[in-house]
N, CA and C atoms as an extended XYZ file, in Angstrom:
531
Properties=species:S:1:pos:R:3:atomname:S:1:resname:S:1:resid:I:1 pbc="F F F"
N        73.363       91.647       44.146 N   MET     1
C        73.034       92.036       43.402 CA  MET     1
C        75.103       92.656       42.699 C   MET     1
N        75.775       92.144       41.376 N   LYS     2
C        76.439       92.855       40.937 CA  LYS     2
C        76.534       93.952       40.604 C   LYS     2
N        77.537       94.977       40.705 N   ALA     3
C        77.437       96.305       40.293 CA  ALA     3
C        77.667       96.365       39.208 C   ALA     3
N        77.808       95.623       37.891 N   SER     4
C        77.719       95.472       36.797 CA  SER     4
C        76.624       94.753       35.651 C   SER     4
N        75.660       94.760       37.017 N   SER     5
C        74.166       93.795       36.798 CA  SER     5
C        73.004       94.671       36.962 C   SER     5
N        71.622       94.202       36.332 N   PHE     6
C        70.248       94.948       36.861 CA  PHE     6
C        69.369       94.121       36.302 C   PHE     6
N        68.768       94.494       37.742 N   THR     7
C        67.341       93.488       37.631 CA  THR     7
C        66.075       94.209       37.212 C   THR     7
N        65.534       93.642       36.232 N   PHE     8
C        64.385       93.700       35.908 CA  PHE     8
C        63.315       93.255       36.453 C   PHE     8
N        62.037       93.397       36.691 N   LYS     9
C        60.612       92.340       36.747 CA  LYS     9
C        60.816       91.389       37.600 C   LYS     9
N        62.005       91.518       38.665 N   GLY    10
C        62.457       90.255       39.554 CA  GLY    10
C        64.335       89.430       39.138 C   GLY    10
N        63.962       89.866       38.107 N   VAL    11
C        64.882       88.684       37.383 CA  VAL    11
C        66.292       89.528       36.878 C   VAL    11
N        67.330       89.133       37.440 N   ASN    12
C        68.916       89.754       37.056 CA  ASN    12
C        69.388       89.490       36.279 C   ASN    12
N        70.110       90.095       35.400 N   SER    13
C        70.556       90.541       33.682 CA  SER    13
C        71.800       89.688       34.302 C   SER    13
N        72.616       89.350       34.890 N   PHE    14
C        73.601       88.505       34.991 CA  PHE    14
C        73.465       87.127       35.537 C   PHE    14
N        72.810       86.630       36.609 N   ASP    15
C        72.763       85.641       37.170 CA  ASP    15
C        71.532       84.560       35.903 C   ASP    15
N        70.755       85.492       35.339 N   LYS    16
C        69.955       84.662       34.547 CA  LYS    16
C        70.264       84.296       33.059 C   LYS    16
N        71.200       85.558       32.374 N   PHE    17
C        71.458       85.483       30.741 CA  PHE    17
C        72.988       86.032       31.140 C   PHE    17
N        73.882       86.515       32.047 N   GLY    18
C        75.795       86.353       32.191 CA  GLY    18
C        75.899       87.736       31.881 C   GLY    18
N        74.652       88.850       31.585 N   ILE    19
C        74.913       90.114       30.812 CA  ILE    19
C        74.857       91.256       31.545 C   ILE    19
N        76.187       91.914       31.319 N   ARG    20
C        76.188       92.675       32.099 CA  ARG    20
C        76.093       94.253       31.456 C   ARG    20
N        76.066       95.257       31.723 N   TYR    21
C        75.251       96.257       31.318 CA  TYR    21
C        76.640       97.425       31.637 C   TYR    21
N        76.476       98.781       30.498 N   GLN    22
C        76.955      100.243       30.726 CA  GLN    22
C        75.432      101.258       30.399 C   GLN    22
N        75.622      102.095       31.255 N   LYS    23
C        74.175      102.992       31.455 CA  LYS    23
C        74.775      104.331       31.195 C   LYS    23
N        73.507      105.284       30.806 N   VAL    24
C        73.800      106.377       29.960 CA  VAL    24
C        72.184      106.898       31.322 C   VAL    24
N        72.676      107.702       31.923 N   ASP    25
C        71.577      108.529       32.533 CA  ASP    25
C        71.313      110.258       32.435 C   ASP    25
N        70.534      110.700       32.847 N   LYS    26
C        70.677      112.145       33.254 CA  LYS    26
C        71.040      112.605       34.754 C   LYS    26
N        71.662      113.564       34.827 N   PHE    27
C        71.829      113.953       36.213 CA  PHE    27
C        70.349      114.252       36.909 C   PHE    27
N        69.818      114.850       36.093 N   LEU    28
C        68.137      114.981       36.549 CA  LEU    28
C        67.000      114.851       35.339 C   LEU    28
N        65.980      114.543       35.684 N   PRO    29
C        64.676      114.466       34.508 CA  PRO    29
C        64.418      115.783       34.193 C   PRO    29
N        64.203      115.692       32.735 N   PRO    30
C        63.713      117.105       31.903 CA  PRO    30
C        62.443      117.449       32.889 C   PRO    30
N        62.983      118.654       32.908 N   LYS    31
C        61.536      119.570       33.370 CA  LYS    31
C        60.518      119.447       32.377 C   LYS    31
N        59.180      119.591       32.641 N   ARG    32
C        58.037      119.816       31.628 CA  ARG    32
C        57.889      121.157       31.457 C   ARG    32
N        57.748      121.987       30.237 N   ALA    33
C        58.036      123.092       29.733 CA  ALA    33
C        56.614      123.543       30.038 C   ALA    33
N        56.022      124.600       30.903 N   ARG    34
C        55.278      125.181       30.919 CA  ARG    34
C        54.750      127.141       30.133 C   ARG    34
N        55.155      126.741       28.573 N   LYS    35
C        54.781      128.185       28.606 CA  LYS    35
C        54.199      127.751       27.011 C   LYS    35
N        54.054      129.477       26.864 N   LEU    36
C        53.106      129.810       25.837 CA  LEU    36
C        53.199      130.918       24.591 C   LEU    36
N        53.042      130.498       23.824 N   GLU    37
C        53.455      131.518       22.506 CA  GLU    37
C        52.465      132.400       22.354 C   GLU    37
N        52.939      133.996       22.307 N   ILE    38
C        51.710      134.899       22.083 CA  ILE    38
C        51.970      135.672       20.832 C   ILE    38
N        51.266      135.708       20.216 N   PRO    39
C        51.085      136.813       18.911 CA  PRO    39
C        51.982      137.708       18.823 C   PRO    39
N        52.361      138.470       18.127 N   ASN    40
C        53.364      139.671       18.237 CA  ASN    40
C        53.786      139.959       19.835 C   ASN    40
N        54.584      139.127       20.091 N   ARG    41
C        55.274      139.293       21.208 CA  ARG    41
C        56.866      138.446       21.163 C   ARG    41
N        57.571      138.844       21.716 N   ASN    42
C        59.165      138.095       21.553 CA  ASN    42
C        58.743      137.101       22.522 C   ASN    42
N        59.847      135.670       22.361 N   GLY    43
C        59.577      134.798       23.264 CA  GLY    43
C        58.863      134.109       23.856 C   GLY    43
N        58.628      133.245       24.879 N   LEU    44
C        57.358      132.811       25.322 CA  LEU    44
C        57.320      133.012       26.623 C   LEU    44
N        55.532      133.614       26.505 N   TYR    45
C        55.741      133.242       28.571 CA  TYR    45
C        55.741      132.211       29.082 C   TYR    45
N        56.638      132.427       30.268 N   ASP    46
C        57.138      131.457       31.167 CA  ASP    46
C        56.043      131.351       32.253 C   ASP    46
N        54.903      130.123       32.289 N   PHE    47
C        54.340      129.780       33.817 CA  PHE    47
C        55.261      129.387       34.867 C   PHE    47
N        56.156      128.951       34.764 N   GLY    48
C        56.948      128.223       35.729 CA  GLY    48
C        57.031      126.941       35.575 C   GLY    48
N        57.604      126.084       35.903 N   SER    49
C        57.810      124.590       35.803 CA  SER    49
C        57.913      124.215       37.412 C   SER    49
N        57.167      123.219       37.494 N   LYS    50
C        57.413      122.582       39.018 CA  LYS    50
C        57.407      121.158       38.671 C   LYS    50
N        57.078      120.629       37.435 N   SER    51
C        57.045      118.932       37.260 CA  SER    51
C        58.011      118.219       36.564 C   SER    51
N        58.159      117.527       36.008 N   TYR    52
C        59.307      116.945       35.552 CA  TYR    52
C        58.389      115.737       34.813 C   TYR    52
N        59.372      115.695       33.434 N   ASN    53
C        58.810      114.378       32.603 CA  ASN    53
C        59.629      112.827       33.071 C   ASN    53
N        59.359      112.265       31.953 N   GLU    54
C        59.679      110.888       31.962 CA  GLU    54
C        61.406      110.917       31.921 C   GLU    54
N        61.884      110.431       32.463 N   ARG    55
C        63.230      109.760       32.645 CA  ARG    55
C        63.516      109.058       31.263 C   ARG    55
N        64.572      108.891       30.662 N   ILE    56
C        65.118      108.007       29.769 CA  ILE    56
C        66.781      106.821       30.316 C   ILE    56
N        66.200      105.743       30.643 N   ILE    57
C        67.573      105.335       31.284 CA  ILE    57
C        68.196      104.225       29.746 C   ILE    57
N        69.545      104.821       29.410 N   LYS    58
C        69.746      103.823       28.292 CA  LYS    58
C        70.926      102.551       28.500 C   LYS    58
N        70.312      101.560       28.265 N   VAL    59
C        71.174      100.747       28.956 CA  VAL    59
C        72.172       99.835       27.702 C   VAL    59
N        73.234       99.680       27.908 N   THR    60
C        74.225       99.069       26.848 CA  THR    60
C        74.863       97.553       27.299 C   THR    60
N        73.961       96.583       26.483 N   ILE    61
C        74.446       95.524       27.174 CA  ILE    61
C        74.838       94.391       25.962 C   ILE    61
N        75.976       93.641       26.369 N   ASP    62
C        76.751       92.919       25.141 CA  ASP    62
C        76.459       91.817       25.221 C   ASP    62
N        75.744       90.865       23.957 N   ILE    63
C        74.754       89.565       24.187 CA  ILE    63
C        76.294       88.685       23.441 C   ILE    63
N        76.795       88.157       23.879 N   LYS    64
C        77.941       86.833       23.648 CA  LYS    64
C        77.567       85.676       23.650 C   LYS    64
N        77.975       85.123       22.577 N   ASP    65
C        77.754       83.465       22.161 CA  ASP    65
C        76.083       83.071       22.503 C   ASP    65
N        75.031       84.150       22.087 N   MET    66
C        73.789       83.543       22.510 CA  MET    66
C        73.100       83.265       20.644 C   MET    66
N        72.209       82.233       20.392 N   THR    67
C        71.553       82.196       19.875 CA  THR    67
C        70.309       83.231       19.778 C   THR    67
N        69.771       83.438       18.323 N   ARG    68
C        68.812       83.822       17.988 CA  ARG    68
C        67.516       83.777       18.968 C   ARG    68
N        66.991       82.447       19.642 N   ALA    69
C        66.479       82.236       20.462 CA  ALA    69
C        66.558       82.803       21.775 C   ALA    69
N        68.067       82.490       22.091 N   ASP    70
C        68.126       83.103       23.393 CA  ASP    70
C        67.821       85.148       23.145 C   ASP    70
N        68.324       85.586       22.440 N   THR    71
C        67.736       86.953       22.174 CA  THR    71
C        66.578       87.065       22.204 C   THR    71
N        65.586       86.126       21.841 N   ARG    72
C        64.210       86.666       21.939 CA  ARG    72
C        63.632       86.477       23.510 C   ARG    72
N        64.345       85.242       24.111 N   GLU    73
C        63.905       85.354       25.619 CA  GLU    73
C        64.402       86.527       26.446 C   GLU    73
N        65.541       87.120       25.800 N   ILE    74
C        65.524       88.680       26.757 CA  ILE    74
C        64.674       89.430       26.451 C   ILE    74
N        64.158       89.073       25.234 N   ALA    75
C        63.250       90.280       24.606 CA  ALA    75
C        61.752       90.267       25.683 C   ALA    75
N        61.456       89.263       25.239 N   TYR    76
C        60.582       88.598       26.362 CA  TYR    76
C        60.494       89.459       27.956 C   TYR    76
N        61.570       89.218       28.330 N   TRP    77
C        61.541       89.323       29.742 CA  TRP    77
C        61.760       91.470       29.556 C   TRP    77
N        62.443       91.734       28.531 N   LEU    78
C        62.015       92.935       28.752 CA  LEU    78
C        61.072       93.928       28.240 C   LEU    78
N        60.058       93.434       28.170 N   SER    79
C        58.450       93.804       27.779 CA  SER    79
C        58.193       93.599       28.800 C   SER    79
N        57.073       94.656       28.714 N   GLY    80
C        56.118       94.516       29.834 CA  GLY    80
C        56.356       96.139       31.016 C   GLY    80
N        56.097       96.503       31.928 N   LYS    81
C        56.513       97.391       33.065 CA  LYS    81
C        56.798       96.484       34.205 C   LYS    81
N        58.151       97.053       34.607 N   GLY    82
C        58.385       96.649       35.916 CA  GLY    82
C        59.463       97.122       36.680 C   GLY    82
N        59.957       97.193       38.009 N   LYS    83
C        60.886       97.625       38.652 CA  LYS    83
C        62.213       97.564       37.721 C   LYS    83
N        63.377       98.359       37.942 N   LEU    84
C        64.627       98.300       37.243 CA  LEU    84
C        65.246       98.823       38.604 C   LEU    84
N        66.115       97.564       38.931 N   TYR    85
C        67.121       97.772       39.792 CA  TYR    85
C        68.024       97.682       39.152 C   TYR    85
N        69.251       99.202       38.953 N   LEU    86
C        70.546       99.303       38.708 CA  LEU    86
C        71.699       99.023       39.735 C   LEU    86
N        72.799       97.870       39.264 N   GLY    87
C        73.818       97.574       39.915 CA  GLY    87
C        74.561       98.449       41.114 C   GLY    87
N        74.524      100.002       40.550 N   ASP    88
C        75.197      101.098       41.234 CA  ASP    88
C        74.315      101.710       42.360 C   ASP    88
N        73.059      101.379       42.440 N   GLU    89
C        71.804      101.858       43.327 CA  GLU    89
C        71.137      100.476       43.748 C   GLU    89
N        71.518       99.443       44.464 N   PRO    90
C        70.897       98.460       44.394 CA  PRO    90
C        69.448       98.441       45.395 C   PRO    90
N        69.620       99.716       46.272 N   ASP    91
C        68.472       99.937       47.582 CA  ASP    91
C        67.377      100.763       46.692 C   ASP    91
N        67.171      101.064       45.571 N   LYS    92
C        66.737      101.879       45.096 CA  LYS    92
C        66.060      101.519       43.596 C   LYS    92
N        65.101      101.783       43.339 N   TYR    93
C        64.399      101.260       41.772 CA  TYR    93
C        63.387      102.340       41.285 C   TYR    93
N        63.553      102.200       39.825 N   TYR    94
C        62.796      103.182       38.841 CA  TYR    94
C        61.401      102.385       38.413 C   TYR    94
N        60.242      102.746       38.041 N   MET    95
C        59.014      102.211       37.552 CA  MET    95
C        59.715      102.174       36.351 C   MET    95
N        59.727      101.372       35.311 N   ALA    96
C        60.234      101.688       33.885 CA  ALA    96
C        59.326      100.674       33.144 C   ALA    96
N        59.864      100.522       31.824 N   GLU    97
C        58.764      100.387       30.617 CA  GLU    97
C        59.885      100.595       29.442 C   GLU    97
N        60.151       99.275       28.342 N   CYS    98
C        61.065      100.039       27.239 CA  CYS    98
C        59.396       99.515       26.173 C   CYS    98
N        59.119      101.465       25.845 N   TYR    99
C        59.013      101.431       24.535 CA  TYR    99
C        58.748      101.458       23.342 C   TYR    99
N        60.467      101.249       22.883 N   PHE   100
C        61.186      101.134       21.543 CA  PHE   100
C        62.026       99.953       21.409 C   PHE   100
N        61.324       99.360       20.285 N   SER   101
C        62.282       98.348       20.130 CA  SER   101
C        63.665       98.660       19.561 C   SER   101
N        64.572       98.014       20.598 N   PRO   102
C        65.958       98.134       20.469 CA  PRO   102
C        66.467       97.959       19.086 C   PRO   102
N        67.353       98.232       18.179 N   ASP   103
C        68.505       97.888       16.984 CA  ASP   103
C        69.385       96.413       17.922 C   ASP   103
N        69.401       95.382       16.891 N   LEU   104
C        69.704       94.152       17.128 CA  LEU   104
C        71.303       94.761       16.618 C   LEU   104
N        72.370       94.550       16.985 N   ASN   105
C        73.819       94.985       15.927 CA  ASN   105
C        74.546       93.975       16.191 C   ASN   105
N        74.518       92.892       14.967 N   ASP   106
C        75.831       91.771       15.092 CA  ASP   106
C        76.822       91.908       14.526 C   ASP   106
N        77.656       91.653       14.844 N   TYR   107
C        79.286       91.769       14.541 CA  TYR   107
C        79.450       90.653       13.501 C   TYR   107
N        79.772       90.585       12.311 N   PRO   108
C        79.646       89.150       11.447 CA  PRO   108
C        80.929       88.243       11.928 C   PRO   108
N        82.262       88.648       12.018 N   LEU   109
C        83.260       87.545       12.421 CA  LEU   109
C        83.029       87.165       13.917 C   LEU   109
N        82.043       87.654       14.895 N   GLY   110
C        82.162       87.067       15.922 CA  GLY   110
C        81.091       87.188       16.245 C   GLY   110
N        80.698       86.266       17.608 N   LYS   111
C        79.286       85.758       18.018 CA  LYS   111
C        78.902       87.254       19.310 C   LYS   111
N        79.578       88.424       18.679 N   LEU   112
C        78.821       89.400       19.463 CA  LEU   112
C        77.672       90.404       19.044 C   LEU   112
N        76.837       90.531       20.129 N   ARG   113
C        75.807       91.222       19.298 CA  ARG   113
C        75.670       92.037       20.407 C   ARG   113
N        75.257       93.267       20.398 N   VAL   114
C        75.480       94.904       20.979 CA  VAL   114
C        74.198       95.468       21.296 C   VAL   114
N        73.189       95.668       22.237 N   VAL   115
C        71.771       96.280       22.261 CA  VAL   115
C        71.974       97.276       23.034 C   VAL   115
N        71.101       98.495       22.978 N   ASP   116
C        71.163       99.381       22.953 CA  ASP   116
C        69.830       99.384       23.962 C   ASP   116
N        69.532       99.343       24.901 N   ILE   117
C        67.746       99.741       25.291 CA  ILE   117
C        67.485      100.636       26.448 C   ILE   117
N        66.354      101.155       25.782 N   GLU   118
C        65.733      102.454       26.861 CA  GLU   118
C        64.889      102.063       27.264 C   GLU   118
N        64.705      102.311       28.709 N   PHE   119
C        64.078      102.163       29.575 CA  PHE   119
C        63.527      103.606       29.616 C   PHE   119
N        62.085      103.720       29.506 N   THR   120
C        61.236      104.895       29.904 CA  THR   120
C        61.045      104.837       31.271 C   THR   120
N        61.329      105.699       32.268 N   CYS   121
C        61.113      105.652       33.616 CA  CYS   121
C        60.194      106.574       34.247 C   CYS   121
N        59.847      106.857       35.498 N   GLU   122
C        59.262      108.018       35.781 CA  GLU   122
C        59.928      108.375       36.533 C   GLU   122
N        59.958      109.945       36.888 N   PRO   123
C        60.844      110.680       36.741 CA  PRO   123
C        62.123      110.483       38.022 C   PRO   123
N        61.757      109.854       39.360 N   PHE   124
C        62.545      109.555       40.153 CA  PHE   124
C        62.568      108.095       40.593 C   PHE   124
N        63.559      108.016       41.085 N   ALA   125
C        63.914      106.518       41.776 CA  ALA   125
C        62.863      106.305       42.947 C   ALA   125
N        62.918      105.368       43.112 N   TYR   126
C        61.572      105.145       44.916 CA  TYR   126
C        62.712      104.312       45.609 C   TYR   126
N        62.207      103.502       46.645 N   ARG   127
C        63.129      102.918       47.585 CA  ARG   127
C        61.908      102.097       48.356 C   ARG   127
N        62.137      100.706       48.726 N   GLU   128
C        60.870       99.846       49.169 CA  GLU   128
C        60.611      100.761       50.879 C   GLU   128
N        59.012       99.898       50.757 N   TYR   129
C        58.634      100.637       52.091 CA  TYR   129
C        59.767      100.370       53.428 C   TYR   129
N        59.480      101.110       54.721 N   LYS   130
C        60.596      100.692       55.436 CA  LYS   130
C        59.704      100.103       56.561 C   LYS   130
N        59.979       99.483       57.387 N   SER   131
C        59.319       99.348       58.664 CA  SER   131
C        59.728       99.635       60.055 C   SER   131
N        59.551      100.064       61.046 N   ARG   132
C        60.235       99.886       62.443 CA  ARG   132
C        59.554       99.975       63.660 C   ARG   132
N        59.730       99.225       64.548 N   GLU   133
C        58.837       99.245       65.536 CA  GLU   133
C        59.141      100.622       66.658 C   GLU   133
N        58.324      100.896       66.908 N   LEU   134
C        58.195      102.536       67.727 CA  LEU   134
C        58.990      101.721       68.964 C   LEU   134
N        59.177      103.042       69.629 N   VAL   135
C        60.106      102.820       71.113 CA  VAL   135
C        59.333      104.416       71.687 C   VAL   135
N        59.350      103.866       72.678 N   GLN   136
C        58.458      104.948       73.769 CA  GLN   136
C        59.462      106.227       73.821 C   GLN   136
N        59.228      107.095       73.575 N   GLY   137
C        59.861      108.877       73.222 CA  GLY   137
C        59.939      109.139       71.829 C   GLY   137
N        60.752      109.683       71.223 N   VAL   138
C        60.881      110.520       69.941 CA  VAL   138
C        61.550      109.042       69.086 C   VAL   138
N        60.718      109.139       67.631 N   ASN   139
C        61.445      107.986       66.872 CA  ASN   139
C        61.274      108.750       65.692 C   ASN   139
N        62.785      108.955       65.553 N   GLU   140
C        63.165      109.780       64.358 CA  GLU   140
C        63.193      109.146       63.251 C   GLU   140
N        62.486      109.827       62.302 N   LEU   141
C        62.662      109.130       60.654 CA  LEU   141
C        63.235      110.264       59.796 C   LEU   141
N        64.467      109.578       59.079 N   HIS   142
C        65.175      110.317       58.665 CA  HIS   142
C        64.964      110.163       56.678 C   HIS   142
N        64.195      111.247       56.280 N   TYR   143
C        63.919      111.262       54.862 CA  TYR   143
C        64.997      111.727       53.708 C   TYR   143
N        65.667      110.624       52.986 N   ALA   144
C        66.694      111.258       52.248 CA  ALA   144
C        66.454      111.669       50.662 C   ALA   144
N        64.874      111.509       50.446 N   GLY   145
C        64.466      111.605       49.065 CA  GLY   145
C        64.926      112.891       48.386 C   GLY   145
N        64.907      113.203       47.190 N   THR   146
C        65.228      114.224       46.215 CA  THR   146
C        63.649      114.930       45.943 C   THR   146
N        62.902      114.430       45.850 N   ALA   147
C        61.408      115.035       45.501 CA  ALA   147
C        60.593      114.789       46.209 C   ALA   147
N        59.406      115.844       46.105 N   GLN   148
C        58.256      115.820       46.674 CA  GLN   148
C        57.969      114.438       46.889 C   GLN   148
N        57.153      114.040       47.989 N   ALA   149
C        56.613      112.267       48.088 CA  ALA   149
C        55.744      112.235       49.332 C   ALA   149
N        54.799      111.535       48.642 N   PRO   150
C        53.564      111.301       49.915 CA  PRO   150
C        54.108      110.481       50.956 C   PRO   150
N        53.672      110.482       52.274 N   CYS   151
C        54.611      109.993       53.586 CA  CYS   151
C        53.102      109.350       53.541 C   CYS   151
N        53.741      107.992       54.233 N   ARG   152
C        52.263      107.336       54.831 CA  ARG   152
C        53.183      106.123       56.148 C   ARG   152
N        52.502      106.939       57.099 N   ILE   153
C        52.762      106.077       58.167 CA  ILE   153
C        51.182      105.465       59.192 C   ILE   153
N        51.872      104.187       59.601 N   GLU   154
C        50.874      103.416       59.706 CA  GLU   154
C        51.063      102.784       61.225 C   GLU   154
N        50.170      102.582       62.082 N   ILE   155
C        50.610      102.511       63.280 CA  ILE   155
C        49.705      101.525       63.742 C   ILE   155
N        49.997      100.363       64.684 N   ARG   156
C        49.174       99.192       64.395 CA  ARG   156
C        49.659       99.064       66.487 C   ARG   156
N        48.325       98.666       67.075 N   ASN   157
C        48.540       98.537       68.121 CA  ASN   157
C        48.811       96.750       67.842 C   ASN   157
N        49.819       95.826       68.460 N   LYS   158
C        50.055       94.453       68.247 CA  LYS   158
C        49.615       93.808       69.810 C   LYS   158
N        49.655       95.197       70.947 N   SER   159
C        49.233       94.573       72.282 CA  SER   159
C        48.091       94.363       72.412 C   SER   159
N        47.555       93.744       73.593 N   LYS   160
C        45.768       93.553       74.069 CA  LYS   160
C        45.804       94.238       74.613 C   LYS   160
N        46.206       95.454       75.090 N   THR   161
C        46.071       97.194       75.811 CA  THR   161
C        45.266       98.165       74.626 C   THR   161
N        45.017       98.813       75.164 N   SER   162
C        44.351       99.756       74.201 CA  SER   162
C        45.833      100.998       74.288 C   SER   162
N        45.815      102.018       73.339 N   THR   163
C        46.729      103.717       73.497 CA  THR   163
C        46.175      104.473       73.781 C   THR   163
N        46.720      105.257       73.855 N   ALA   164
C        46.285      106.564       74.160 CA  ALA   164
C        47.289      107.463       73.922 C   ALA   164
N        46.763      108.949       74.082 N   ASN   165
C        47.697      110.349       73.960 CA  ASN   165
C        48.801      110.036       73.302 C   ASN   165
N        48.771      109.241       71.887 N   LYS   166
C        50.036      109.480       71.171 CA  LYS   166
C        49.842      110.551       69.913 C   LYS   166
N        50.817      111.274       69.983 N   VAL   167
C        50.967      112.538       68.739 CA  VAL   167
C        51.893      112.195       68.120 C   VAL   167
N        51.593      112.529       67.136 N   ILE   168
C        52.316      112.564       65.605 CA  ILE   168
C        53.017      114.115       64.908 C   ILE   168
N        53.915      114.121       65.324 N   ILE   169
C        54.743      115.286       64.785 CA  ILE   169
C        55.626      115.400       63.773 C   ILE   169
N        54.963      116.466       62.356 N   THR   170
C        55.650      115.879       61.063 CA  THR   170
C        56.700      117.055       60.873 C   THR   170
N        57.986      117.055       60.323 N   THR   171
C        58.149      118.080       59.758 CA  THR   171
C        58.621      118.013       58.299 C   THR   171
N        59.133      119.030       57.648 N   GLN   172
C        59.341      119.198       56.402 CA  GLN   172
C        60.598      119.424       56.045 C   GLN   172
N        61.412      118.701       54.991 N   ARG   173
C        62.614      118.934       54.187 CA  ARG   173
C        62.419      120.106       53.580 C   ARG   173
N        63.279      120.524       53.652 N   LYS   174
C        63.686      122.592       53.515 CA  LYS   174
C        64.357      122.563       52.239 C   LYS   174
N        64.105      122.986       50.690 N   ARG   175
C        63.967      123.239       49.765 CA  ARG   175
C        65.991      123.937       49.661 C   ARG   175
N        66.641      123.385       48.927 N   GLY   176
C        67.906      124.264       48.857 CA  GLY   176
C        68.911      123.076       50.108 C   GLY   176
N        70.142      123.605       50.045 N   ILE   177
C        71.239      123.098       50.414 CA  ILE   177
C        71.161      123.645       51.879 C   ILE   177
């Protein structure tokens, strides 16, 4: 995948449509406020915040030399929910969907159309599952995530002999730096 392209629902923007993008993203997804206004008391009572709201990733694309029918095909591709891979991090994806119809800005003297697409995404990026063969002894797994996530460990015995005395020890990444 080219660094200036994105893939949505398995279709790459540059390979299929010749589209490159610029994006605007937030450093962090917004926190979900848990506050309560109490009458006759200044400020708000804060219950603390542990959860995040959805992330908005804004993608600006230039559609050059395309007919209105071509832009409809792009609109069809962008409808629905799917995995969004961005060119600057091709190993991660967001679960994304376009909830709002973007404006199509036509420039009269050229065949250029600029579209700002807002993808509403789950707060954090995902990575595809990894499979590893176990070896005798310690099998270290490195978690590089930045959010709490469930861990799935699946062990399959592919041999014809039985296994015994398997021990799984888990550790948790500490918060902070």
